[in-house]
Amino acid sequence: MAKTSKIAAQRRRETIVARYAEQRATLKEQARTGATLTERQQALRALSNLPREASPTRLRNRDVADGRPRGYIRKAGVSRVKFRQLALRGELPGITKSSW
């Protein structure tokens, strides 16, 4: 189980990223396709003035069940530990334990 403060910080980051997503996308597009050099520089400057937490790269995939940050399996949305428990109990549709 992850610390509740880490899980809360992740939720806070997710809301900040969502809040600034449209503005960030607009500025990135202006920085990429601005007509003049000064327009592109202004867009980059405005982009760097956004909050640091507004960048989606600051987010981390976490287990939905307990918030574990390591060993995350995207397909199931859980960590490897929880994945094994759920798979052995048969609670993950389409996942079976292999045997040969």
Coordinates of C-alpha atoms in Angstrom, one line a residue:
M1 CA 0.0 0.0 0.0
A2 CA 1.4 3.4 -1.0
K3 CA 1.4 6.3 1.4
T4 CA -1.9 8.2 1.3
S5 CA 0.0 11.5 0.8
K6 CA 1.6 10.1 -2.4
I7 CA -1.9 9.0 -3.7
A8 CA -3.3 12.4 -2.8
A9 CA -0.5 14.2 -4.6
Q10 CA -1.1 12.0 -7.7
R11 CA -4.8 13.0 -7.7
R12 CA -3.9 16.7 -7.3
R13 CA -1.5 16.4 -10.3
E14 CA -4.2 14.7 -12.4
T15 CA -6.6 17.6 -11.8
I16 CA -3.9 20.2 -12.6
V17 CA -3.0 18.4 -15.8
A18 CA -6.6 18.2 -16.8
R19 CA -7.1 21.9 -16.0
Y20 CA -4.2 23.1 -18.2
A21 CA -4.4 20.5 -20.9
E22 CA -6.2 22.7 -23.5
Q23 CA -4.0 25.7 -22.8
R24 CA -0.9 23.6 -22.9
A25 CA -1.9 22.0 -26.3
T26 CA -2.6 25.4 -27.8
L27 CA 0.8 26.8 -26.7
K28 CA 2.6 23.8 -27.9
E29 CA 1.0 24.1 -31.3
Q30 CA 1.9 27.8 -31.5
A31 CA 5.5 27.0 -30.5
R32 CA 5.6 24.4 -33.3
T33 CA 3.9 26.3 -36.1
G34 CA 4.3 30.0 -35.2
A35 CA 4.7 32.4 -38.2
T36 CA 7.7 34.2 -36.8
L37 CA 10.5 33.4 -34.5
T38 CA 9.3 35.8 -31.9
E39 CA 5.8 34.3 -31.8
R40 CA 7.3 30.8 -31.3
Q41 CA 9.6 32.2 -28.5
Q42 CA 6.6 33.9 -26.8
A43 CA 4.7 30.6 -26.9
L44 CA 7.6 28.7 -25.4
R45 CA 8.0 31.3 -22.7
A46 CA 4.3 31.1 -21.9
L47 CA 4.6 27.3 -21.9
S48 CA 7.4 27.5 -19.4
N49 CA 5.4 29.8 -17.2
L50 CA 2.7 27.2 -16.7
P51 CA 2.8 25.3 -13.4
R52 CA 5.3 22.5 -13.4
E53 CA 2.6 20.0 -12.3
A54 CA 0.6 20.8 -15.5
S55 CA 2.9 18.6 -17.5
P56 CA 1.5 15.1 -18.2
T57 CA 5.0 13.6 -17.7
R58 CA 4.7 14.3 -14.0
L59 CA 2.0 11.7 -13.7
R60 CA 2.7 8.2 -12.7
N61 CA 0.8 5.0 -13.3
R62 CA -0.4 3.7 -10.0
D63 CA -2.4 0.6 -9.0
V64 CA -6.0 1.5 -8.6
A65 CA -6.5 -0.9 -5.7
D66 CA -3.6 0.2 -3.4
G67 CA -1.7 2.9 -5.2
R68 CA 1.5 0.9 -5.7
P69 CA 3.7 2.8 -8.2
R70 CA 6.0 -0.1 -9.4
G71 CA 5.2 -3.1 -11.5
Y72 CA 2.1 -1.5 -13.1
I73 CA 0.3 -3.6 -15.7
R74 CA -1.5 -1.3 -18.1
K75 CA -3.9 -3.8 -19.5
A76 CA -5.4 -4.6 -16.0
G77 CA -4.7 -1.2 -14.3
V78 CA -3.1 -2.9 -11.3
S79 CA 0.4 -3.8 -10.1
R80 CA 2.0 -7.2 -10.6
V81 CA 1.2 -8.2 -7.0
K82 CA -2.5 -7.4 -7.2
F83 CA -2.6 -8.8 -10.8
R84 CA -1.4 -12.2 -9.6
Q85 CA -4.0 -12.3 -6.7
L86 CA -6.9 -11.3 -9.0
A87 CA -5.8 -13.7 -11.8
L88 CA -5.5 -16.7 -9.4
R89 CA -9.0 -15.9 -8.0
G90 CA -10.4 -15.7 -11.6
E91 CA -11.5 -12.1 -11.1
L92 CA -9.8 -10.8 -14.3
P93 CA -11.8 -11.6 -17.4
G94 CA -9.8 -13.2 -20.2
I95 CA -6.8 -13.9 -17.9
T96 CA -6.0 -17.6 -17.2
K97 CA -3.0 -19.2 -15.5
S98 CA -0.9 -21.0 -18.1
S99 CA 0.1 -24.6 -17.8
W100 CA 1.9 -26.8 -20.2

